[in-house]
Structure formats: structure tokens, C-alpha cells
Coordinates of C-alpha atoms and ligand atoms in Angstrom, one line a residue:
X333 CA -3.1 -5.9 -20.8
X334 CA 0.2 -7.1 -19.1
X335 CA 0.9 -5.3 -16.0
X336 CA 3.4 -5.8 -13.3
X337 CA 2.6 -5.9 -9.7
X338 CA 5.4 -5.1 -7.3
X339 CA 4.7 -6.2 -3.1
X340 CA 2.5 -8.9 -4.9
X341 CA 2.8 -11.1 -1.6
X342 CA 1.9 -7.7 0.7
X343 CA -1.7 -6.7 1.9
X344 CA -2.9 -4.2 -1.2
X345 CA -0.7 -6.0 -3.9
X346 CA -1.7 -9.7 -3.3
X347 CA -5.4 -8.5 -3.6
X348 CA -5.1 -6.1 -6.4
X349 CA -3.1 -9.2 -8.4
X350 CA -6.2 -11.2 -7.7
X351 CA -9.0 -8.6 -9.3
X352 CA -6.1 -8.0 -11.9
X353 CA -6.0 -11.3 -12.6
X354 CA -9.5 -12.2 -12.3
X355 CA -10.7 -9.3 -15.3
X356 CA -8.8 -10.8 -17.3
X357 CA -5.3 -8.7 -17.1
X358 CA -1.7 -11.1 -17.5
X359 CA -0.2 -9.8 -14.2
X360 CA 3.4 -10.8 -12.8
X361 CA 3.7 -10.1 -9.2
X362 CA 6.7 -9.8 -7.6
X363 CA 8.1 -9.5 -3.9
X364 CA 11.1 -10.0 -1.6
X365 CA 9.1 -11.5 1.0
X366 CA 11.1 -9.8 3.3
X367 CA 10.1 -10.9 6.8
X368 CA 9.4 -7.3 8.4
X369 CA 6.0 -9.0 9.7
X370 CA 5.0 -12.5 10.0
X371 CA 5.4 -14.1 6.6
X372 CA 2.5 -16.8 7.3
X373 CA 0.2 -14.2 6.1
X374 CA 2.3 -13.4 2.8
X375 CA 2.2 -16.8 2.3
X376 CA -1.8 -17.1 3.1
X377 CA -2.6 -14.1 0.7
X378 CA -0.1 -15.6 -2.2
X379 CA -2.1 -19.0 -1.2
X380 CA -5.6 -17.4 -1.6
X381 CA -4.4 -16.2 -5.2
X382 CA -3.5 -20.1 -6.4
X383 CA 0.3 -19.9 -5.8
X384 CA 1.7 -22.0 -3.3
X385 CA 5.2 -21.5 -2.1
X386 CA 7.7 -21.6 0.7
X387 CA 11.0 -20.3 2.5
X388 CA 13.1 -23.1 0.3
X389 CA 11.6 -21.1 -3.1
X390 CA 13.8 -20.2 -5.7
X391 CA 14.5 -16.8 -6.2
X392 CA 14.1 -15.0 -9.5
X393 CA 11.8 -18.1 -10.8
X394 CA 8.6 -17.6 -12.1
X395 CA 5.3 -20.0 -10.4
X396 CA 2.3 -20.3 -12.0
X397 CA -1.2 -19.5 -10.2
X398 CA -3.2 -22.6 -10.0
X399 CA -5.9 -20.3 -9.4
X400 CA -5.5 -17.8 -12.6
X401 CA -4.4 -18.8 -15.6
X402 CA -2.3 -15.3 -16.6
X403 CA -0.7 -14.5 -13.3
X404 CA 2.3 -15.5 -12.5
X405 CA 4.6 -14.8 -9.1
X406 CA 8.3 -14.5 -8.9
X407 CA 10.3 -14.2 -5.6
X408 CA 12.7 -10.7 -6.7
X409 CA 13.7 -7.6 -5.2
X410 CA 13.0 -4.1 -6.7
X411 CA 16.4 -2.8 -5.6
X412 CA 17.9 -5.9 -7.6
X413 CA 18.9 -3.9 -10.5
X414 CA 20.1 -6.5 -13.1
X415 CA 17.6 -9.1 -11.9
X416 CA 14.9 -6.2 -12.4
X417 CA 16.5 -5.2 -16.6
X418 CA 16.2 -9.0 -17.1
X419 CA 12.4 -9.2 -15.8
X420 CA 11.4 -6.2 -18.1
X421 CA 13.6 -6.7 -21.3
X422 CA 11.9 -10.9 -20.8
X423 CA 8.0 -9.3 -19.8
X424 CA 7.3 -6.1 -22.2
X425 CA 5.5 -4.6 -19.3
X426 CA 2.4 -2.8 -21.0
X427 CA 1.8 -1.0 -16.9
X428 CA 3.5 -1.2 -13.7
X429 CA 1.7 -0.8 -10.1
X430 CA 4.6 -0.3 -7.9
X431 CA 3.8 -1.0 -4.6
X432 CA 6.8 -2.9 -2.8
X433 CA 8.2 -0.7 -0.1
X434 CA 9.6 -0.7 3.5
X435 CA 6.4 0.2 5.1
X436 CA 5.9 1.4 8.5
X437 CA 6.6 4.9 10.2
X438 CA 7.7 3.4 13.6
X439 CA 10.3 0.8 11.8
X440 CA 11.8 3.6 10.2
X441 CA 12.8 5.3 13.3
X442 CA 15.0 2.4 14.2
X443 CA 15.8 0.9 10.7
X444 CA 16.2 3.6 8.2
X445 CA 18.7 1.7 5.8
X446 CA 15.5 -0.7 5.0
X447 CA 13.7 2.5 3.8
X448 CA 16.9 3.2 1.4
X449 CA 17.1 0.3 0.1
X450 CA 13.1 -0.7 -0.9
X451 CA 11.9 2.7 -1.3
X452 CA 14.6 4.8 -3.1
X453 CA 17.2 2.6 -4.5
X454 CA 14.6 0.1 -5.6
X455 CA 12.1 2.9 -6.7
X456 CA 14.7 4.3 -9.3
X457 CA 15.1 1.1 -10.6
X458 CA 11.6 0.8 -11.1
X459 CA 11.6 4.3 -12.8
X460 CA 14.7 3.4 -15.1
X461 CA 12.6 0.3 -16.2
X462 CA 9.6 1.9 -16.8
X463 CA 11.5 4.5 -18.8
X464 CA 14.3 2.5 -20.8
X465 CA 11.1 -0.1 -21.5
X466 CA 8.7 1.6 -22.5
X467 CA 6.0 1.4 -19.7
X468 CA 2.6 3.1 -21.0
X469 CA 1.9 4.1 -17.5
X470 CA 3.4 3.6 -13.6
X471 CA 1.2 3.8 -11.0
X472 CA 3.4 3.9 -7.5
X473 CA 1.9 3.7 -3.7
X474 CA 2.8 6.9 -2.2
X475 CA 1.2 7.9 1.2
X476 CA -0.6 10.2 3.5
X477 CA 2.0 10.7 6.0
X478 CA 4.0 12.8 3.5
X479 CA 1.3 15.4 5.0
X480 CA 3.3 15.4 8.2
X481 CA 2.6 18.5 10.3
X482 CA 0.0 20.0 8.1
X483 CA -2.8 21.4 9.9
X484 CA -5.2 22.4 7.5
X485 CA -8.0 19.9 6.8
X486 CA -9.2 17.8 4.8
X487 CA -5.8 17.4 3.1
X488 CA -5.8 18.6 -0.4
X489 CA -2.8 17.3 -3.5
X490 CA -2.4 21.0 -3.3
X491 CA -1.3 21.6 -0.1
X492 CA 2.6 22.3 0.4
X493 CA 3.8 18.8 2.0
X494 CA 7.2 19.8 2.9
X495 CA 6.9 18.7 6.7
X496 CA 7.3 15.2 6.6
X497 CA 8.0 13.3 10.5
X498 CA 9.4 10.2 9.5
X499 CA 12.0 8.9 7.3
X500 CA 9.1 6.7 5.9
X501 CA 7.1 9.8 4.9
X502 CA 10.4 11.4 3.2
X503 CA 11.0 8.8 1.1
X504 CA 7.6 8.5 -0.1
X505 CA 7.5 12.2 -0.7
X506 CA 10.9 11.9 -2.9
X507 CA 9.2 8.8 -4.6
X508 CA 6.5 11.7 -5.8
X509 CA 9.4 13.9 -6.7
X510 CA 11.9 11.5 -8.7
X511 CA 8.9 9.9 -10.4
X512 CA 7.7 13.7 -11.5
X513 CA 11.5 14.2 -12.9
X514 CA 11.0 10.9 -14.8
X515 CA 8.0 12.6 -16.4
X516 CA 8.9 15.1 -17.5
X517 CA 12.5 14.2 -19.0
X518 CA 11.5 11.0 -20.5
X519 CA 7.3 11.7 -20.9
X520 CA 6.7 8.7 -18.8
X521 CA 3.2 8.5 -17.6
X522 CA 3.1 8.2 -14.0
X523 CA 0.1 8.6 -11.2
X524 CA 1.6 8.5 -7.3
X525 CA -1.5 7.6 -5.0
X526 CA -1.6 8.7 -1.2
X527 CA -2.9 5.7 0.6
X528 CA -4.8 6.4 3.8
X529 CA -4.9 4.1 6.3
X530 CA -6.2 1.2 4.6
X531 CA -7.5 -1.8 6.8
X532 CA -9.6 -5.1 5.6
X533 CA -8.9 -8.7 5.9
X534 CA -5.4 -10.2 5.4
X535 CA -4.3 -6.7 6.5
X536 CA -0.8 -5.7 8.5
X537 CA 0.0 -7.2 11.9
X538 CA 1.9 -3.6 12.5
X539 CA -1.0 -1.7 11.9
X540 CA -3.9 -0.9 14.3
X541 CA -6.9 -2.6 13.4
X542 CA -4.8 -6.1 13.5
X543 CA -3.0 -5.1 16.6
X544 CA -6.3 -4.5 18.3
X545 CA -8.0 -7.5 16.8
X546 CA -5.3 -9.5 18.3
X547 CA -5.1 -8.1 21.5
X548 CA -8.7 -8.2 22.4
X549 CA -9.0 -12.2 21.0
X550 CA -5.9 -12.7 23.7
X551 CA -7.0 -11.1 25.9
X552 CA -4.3 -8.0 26.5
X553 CA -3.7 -4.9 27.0
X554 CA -4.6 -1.9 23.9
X555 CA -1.7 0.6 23.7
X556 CA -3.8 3.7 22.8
X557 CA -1.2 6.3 21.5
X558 CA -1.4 10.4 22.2
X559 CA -4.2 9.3 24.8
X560 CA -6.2 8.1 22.2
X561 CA -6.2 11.6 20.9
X562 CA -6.2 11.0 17.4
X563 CA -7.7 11.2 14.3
X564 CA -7.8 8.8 11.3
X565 CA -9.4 8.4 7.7
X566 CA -9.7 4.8 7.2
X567 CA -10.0 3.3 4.0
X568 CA -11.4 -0.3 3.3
X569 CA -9.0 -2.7 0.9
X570 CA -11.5 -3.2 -1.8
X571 CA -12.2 0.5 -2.2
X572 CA -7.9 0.9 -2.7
X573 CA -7.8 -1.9 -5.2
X574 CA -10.7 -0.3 -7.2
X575 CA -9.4 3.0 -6.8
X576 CA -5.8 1.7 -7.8
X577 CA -7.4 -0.3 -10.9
X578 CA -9.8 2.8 -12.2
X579 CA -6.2 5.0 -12.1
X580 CA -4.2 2.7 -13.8
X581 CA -6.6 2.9 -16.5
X582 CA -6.5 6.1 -16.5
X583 CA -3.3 7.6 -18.4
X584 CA -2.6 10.6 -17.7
X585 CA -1.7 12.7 -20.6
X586 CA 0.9 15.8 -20.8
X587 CA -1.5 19.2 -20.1
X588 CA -0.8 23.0 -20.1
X589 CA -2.2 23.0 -17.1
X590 CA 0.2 20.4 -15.4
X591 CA 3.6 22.2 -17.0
X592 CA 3.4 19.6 -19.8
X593 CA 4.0 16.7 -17.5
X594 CA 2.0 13.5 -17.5
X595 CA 2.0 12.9 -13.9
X596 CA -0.7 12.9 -11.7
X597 CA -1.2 12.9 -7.9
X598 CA -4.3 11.9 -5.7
X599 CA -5.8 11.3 -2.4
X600 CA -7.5 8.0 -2.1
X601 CA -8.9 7.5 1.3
X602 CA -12.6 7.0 2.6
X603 CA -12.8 11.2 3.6
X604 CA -14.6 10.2 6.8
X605 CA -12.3 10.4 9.6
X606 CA -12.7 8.8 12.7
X607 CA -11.9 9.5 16.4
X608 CA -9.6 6.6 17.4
X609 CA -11.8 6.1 20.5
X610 CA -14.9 5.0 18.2
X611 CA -12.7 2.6 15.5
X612 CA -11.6 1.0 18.9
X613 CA -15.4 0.9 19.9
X614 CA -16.0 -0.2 16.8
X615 CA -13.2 -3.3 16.4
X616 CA -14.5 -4.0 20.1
X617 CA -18.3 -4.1 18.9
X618 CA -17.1 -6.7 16.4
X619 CA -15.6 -8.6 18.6
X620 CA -18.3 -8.6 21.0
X621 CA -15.7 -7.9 23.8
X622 CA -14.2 -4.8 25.4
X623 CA -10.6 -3.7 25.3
X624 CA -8.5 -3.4 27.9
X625 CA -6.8 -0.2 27.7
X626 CA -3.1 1.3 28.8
X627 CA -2.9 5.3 27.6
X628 CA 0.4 6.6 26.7
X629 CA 1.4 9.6 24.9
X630 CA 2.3 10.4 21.0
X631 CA 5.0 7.9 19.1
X632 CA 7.5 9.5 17.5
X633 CA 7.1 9.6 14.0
X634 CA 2.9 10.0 14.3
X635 CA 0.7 12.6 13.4
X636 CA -2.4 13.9 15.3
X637 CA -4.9 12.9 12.6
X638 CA -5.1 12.1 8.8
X639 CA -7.9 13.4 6.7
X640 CA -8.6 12.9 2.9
X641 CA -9.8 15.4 0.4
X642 CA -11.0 12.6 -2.7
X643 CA -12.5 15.0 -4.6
X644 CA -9.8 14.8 -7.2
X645 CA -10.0 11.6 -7.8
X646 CA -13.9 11.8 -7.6
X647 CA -13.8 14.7 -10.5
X648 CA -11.1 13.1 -12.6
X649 CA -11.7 9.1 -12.2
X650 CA -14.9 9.3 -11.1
X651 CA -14.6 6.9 -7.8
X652 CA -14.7 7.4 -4.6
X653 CA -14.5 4.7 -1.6
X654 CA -17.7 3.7 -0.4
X655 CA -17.2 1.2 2.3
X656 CA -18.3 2.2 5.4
X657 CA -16.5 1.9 9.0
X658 CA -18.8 -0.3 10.5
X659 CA -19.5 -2.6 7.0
X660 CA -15.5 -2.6 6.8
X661 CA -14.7 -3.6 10.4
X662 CA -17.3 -6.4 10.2
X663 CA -15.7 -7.8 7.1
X664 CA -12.5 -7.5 8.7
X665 CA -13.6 -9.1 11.9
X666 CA -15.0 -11.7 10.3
X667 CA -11.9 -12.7 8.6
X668 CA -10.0 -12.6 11.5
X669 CA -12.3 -14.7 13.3
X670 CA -12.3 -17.5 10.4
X671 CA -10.0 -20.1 9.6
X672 CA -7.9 -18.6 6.7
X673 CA -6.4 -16.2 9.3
X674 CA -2.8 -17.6 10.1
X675 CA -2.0 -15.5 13.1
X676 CA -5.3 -15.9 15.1
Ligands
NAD828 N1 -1.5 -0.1 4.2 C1 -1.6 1.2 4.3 O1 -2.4 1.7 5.1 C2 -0.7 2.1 3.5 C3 -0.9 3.5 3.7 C4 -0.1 4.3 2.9 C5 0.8 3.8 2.0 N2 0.9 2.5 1.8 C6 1.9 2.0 0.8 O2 1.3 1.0 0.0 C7 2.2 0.0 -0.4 C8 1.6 -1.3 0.0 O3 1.4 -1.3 1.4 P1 0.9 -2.6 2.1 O4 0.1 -2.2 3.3 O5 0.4 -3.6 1.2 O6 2.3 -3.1 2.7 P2 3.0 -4.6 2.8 O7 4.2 -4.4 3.7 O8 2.0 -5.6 3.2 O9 3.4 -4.9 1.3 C9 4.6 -4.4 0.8 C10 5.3 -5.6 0.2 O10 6.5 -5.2 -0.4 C11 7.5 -6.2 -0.2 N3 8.8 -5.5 -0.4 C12 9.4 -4.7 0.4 N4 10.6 -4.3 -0.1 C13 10.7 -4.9 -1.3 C14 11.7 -5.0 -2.3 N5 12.9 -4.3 -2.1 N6 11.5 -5.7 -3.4 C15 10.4 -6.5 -3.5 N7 9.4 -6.5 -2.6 C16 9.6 -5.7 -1.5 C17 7.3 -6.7 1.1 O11 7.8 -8.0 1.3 C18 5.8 -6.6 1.2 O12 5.2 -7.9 1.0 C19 3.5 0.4 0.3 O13 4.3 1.1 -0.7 C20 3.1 1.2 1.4 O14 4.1 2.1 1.8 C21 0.2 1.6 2.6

């Protein structure tokens, strides 16, 4: 099958085009590299999957994995519209995991155009592609802060989300809607997944298991937001990549039942939260040191906690993550410990 990767050099792209890849799938990857965190580690993860390249790379050229025979990377942006009708009239794109976005809810409070730009502009041209191409199905990384100041828990895809904090959250909520317009007035198949926290070596330097990894190996302070009052459901890597591959193999197909829309929405994180207290105790067992802590109160832009009701997905794909906290932490320690990691 030929399948298109978009946010091929990020954290979940770069090892989804590598199990892609390595079943057997031709997979193009594609991604800006933009340089929103360190881009030693895009460069690491694009490394690990056989393609070597640097700031002096041509844009809009294809390089061959050393590594994988049918995978190919290009250096492109989703919101480059002609560059994007070129890729997919040259490719015939069988699928499409869209996954290049501005991530990030803190960035967005200070640089919303970013979020514009990667996540709506680009997303419709992802859509139009998919559409005026032909796609068979579009899988697209949507997220679990479009729950914003829901209060019921676990959080269910049936649940209202209509309370989103941050401009990152409403743009992946209007990713679910335009891509559910798309369905329905063009009967493209399309399946949004709500990432929760997902964590795991080569992860993001913005995100808290790296930023407490990092500070405890230099021996700094922990900022522990809300007081360290806080909640999160989080999801190894390798249980999001086989979560992502079992959907996109899964088509779904227009129902009665879903308003004669092919478009599906689930939940995919681990659906055992954790007090944000025990991950630190946790990152810190790992490390075999203790944190030093400062407290300060709620960010803007956070919720209190995230939790994930997977039955959906269980039911209907039939997988659910399996990786435990302490299993996932220790892989990711590890990692971070070990050579490959550029920014120990
Ligand atoms: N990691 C998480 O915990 C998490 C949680 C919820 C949702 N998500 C979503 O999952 C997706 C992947 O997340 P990630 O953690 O791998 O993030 P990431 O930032 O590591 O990867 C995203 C990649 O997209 C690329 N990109 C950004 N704008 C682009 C553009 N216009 N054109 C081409 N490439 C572009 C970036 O350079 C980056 O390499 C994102 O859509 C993110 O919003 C992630």
C-alpha cells in the first residue's frame, strides 16, 4: 500500500514511517522541519530511519532511506499548496496519516499565526488532496485537549467538546469538523484520533517527560504546574503507532448510524491516568535521582487532568495500549540515558 506520512521528521511520524516502512508499506514522509524545538532530534529520528540529511537540503526533493527500501522523505510543507497538488498528482496516494501540525498549547498562546498556518491552512490542503485524488482513507492527529473544560470523566467521543482553552485545542477541534464536512460532501473516508499525552524515546523537548528528564540529569530545578495538581493519561509511543496503523486499516464505511458519513472519531490513550506527583516519582525512579522542585500555579492554556475512555477503539479495532507507566518510563529513560540521544 502507498501511504503518505505528513510530520515524518516529528516524534509519532518518524516512528510510525519506520513500522510503515518496515511491514512492507511504500511510505513518503514529509515535513517542514520547522525549528519550533531543537532540530538535532528531527534529524536523529530521520537518521534512525536510514535518511540522512541536513539544514543545506533541498526542499521539495525526494531522499531515499538507506535503511528501507520503499520509504522515501521529502523536505515540504503541508500549507504549500501547489507543492502539495504536485506531490499527490506525481504519488497516487493509496492513504494519508496526516500528522504535521503546530503542536504545543503554551506556543500557541504567544504564536497563534503558526497554528493557522500548519494546522488549518495546511490541513485543507491536505483535505482538498485527499479529495480531488482520490485518497481511500485520511487518518489526521487530532487531540485530547479539544476536551478543554470538560469535567466528566473518563472522556468519552461522545461528549460535547465545545470548550476548548487554547488556540491549539481549537484548531484541532475544527480539524475534526472540516475533515467531517469533507466526508460527507465528497464520501472521503476519514478517522481523526485524539492523542493523549504520548511520551517514549525520541519524544518532545516541550513536553514533560523530556523536560523532567533533562532537568534532573542537569541538575535543575522541576517547574511543577497547578502545584502539581494534575492529572494525566499517558500513552507510550509504540501503543500510538499501533493504534494509528490498526485504524488506518481500518476504513470506515458510510452507516445509518453515523448520518451516512464515513468518518470516524476515537480516543487513543493508555486509560490509566496518573497523578503528576507519581510520573515525576516515577521519571525520578528512573533516573535514580530526586528532583528538585519549584511549585507554581496553573499555565494558561492547561487543563486540570486528561483521561481516556478507549473503549471505542477497543470495540471497533480491537486494540487497546498496553504499555505500562513504569515499563514506558524505563524505556524512555533508557533512551535518554544512551548515546542516540542528541540533547543529553
Ligand atoms: N505528542 C503528543 O502527546 C500529542 C498529543 C495530542 C496530539 N498530538 C498531535 O499529533 C501530531 C504529531 O505530534 P508529535 O508529538 O509527533 O509532534 P512533533 O512536533 O514532534 O511533530 C510534528 C511535525 O510536523 C512538522 N510540521 C509542522 N508544521 C508543518 C507544516 N506546515 N508542513 C510540514 N510539516 C510540518 C514539524 O516540523 C514536526 O516535525 C501533531 O498533529 C500533534 O498536534 C500529539
Amino acid at each position: 500500500m502507498k501511504i503518505l506520512v505528513t510530520g515524518a521528521a516529528g516524534f509519532i511520524g518518524s516512528k510510525l514511517m519506520g513500522v510503515l516502512a518496515s511491514r512492507g508499506d511504500e511510505v513518503v514522509g514529509i515535513d517542514s522541519i520547522n525549528n519550533y524545538y531543537d532540530v538535532r532530534l528531527k534529524y536523529g529520528r530521520l537518521s534512525e530511519m536510514g535518511i540522512m540529511l541536513n539544514d543545506e537540503f533541498v526542499w521539495n526533493q525526494p531522499i531515499q532511506s538507506s535503511r528501507y527500501e520503499t520509504c522515501r522523505f521529502i523536505r515540504m510543507s503541508i500549507d504549500d499548496r501547489h507543492a502539495m497538488e504536485e506531490l499527490f498528482e506525481r504519488e497516487h496516494f493509496e492513504k494519508v496519516v496526516n500528522l504535521a501540525a503546530q503542536a504545543g498549547v503554551r506556543y500557541s498562546i504567544t504564536n497563534p499565526y503558526a497554528y493557522l498556518q500548519s494546522n488549518l491552512a495546511g490541513f485543507l490542503n491536505v483535505l482538498e488532496c485527499c479529495r480531488h485524488y482520490e485518497v481511500k482513507h485520511l487518518v489526521f492527529a487530532s487531540s485530547s485537549s479539544v476536551y478543554g473544560l470538560n469535567s466528566k470523566v473518563p472522556y468519552s467521543e461522545e461528549d460535547k467538546v465545545d470548550t476548548p482553552v487554547s488556540l491549539y485545542a481549537a484548531t484541532k477541534k475544527s480539524n475534526e469538523l472540516m475533515a467531517h464536512s469533507y466526508s460527507k460532501l465528497y464520501g472521503l473516508a476519514v478517522t481523526g484520533l485524539r492523542f493523549f499525552t504520548v511520551y517514549g524515546p525520541w519524544g518532545r523537548p516541550d513536553m514533560a517527560p523530556m523536560l523532567f528528564a533533562r532537568a534532573i540529569s542537569n541538575g535543575e530545578q522541576i517547574k511543577v504546574f497547578n502545584n502539581g495538581n494534575m492529572i494525566r493519561d499517558f500513552t507510550y509511543i509504540d501503543d500510538i503507532v499501533e493504534g494509528t496503523i490498526r485504524t488506518l486499516d481500518h476504513v470506515p464505511v458510510t452507516q445509518k448510524s453515523s448520518n451516512g458519513v464515513a468518518y470516524k472519531i476515537y480516543n487513543i490513550g493508555c486509560s490509566h491516568p496518573v497523578k503528576l506527583m507519581d510520573f515525576i516519582h516515577e521519571i525520578e525512579s528512573a533516573m535514580g535521582h530526586e528532583a528538585e522542585k519549584i511549585f507554581l500555579p496553573m499555565q494558561p492554556g492547561d487543563v486540570y487532568q486528561t483521561n481516556a475512555d478507549t473503549s471505542m477503539l477497543k470495540r471497533e479495532i480491537g486494540y487497546e495500549p498496553m504499555v505500562t507507566l513504569h515499563d514506558g518510563v524505563a524505556k524512555f529513560i533508557q533512551w535518554y540515558k544512551s548515546e542516540k540521544n542528541p540533547l543529553k
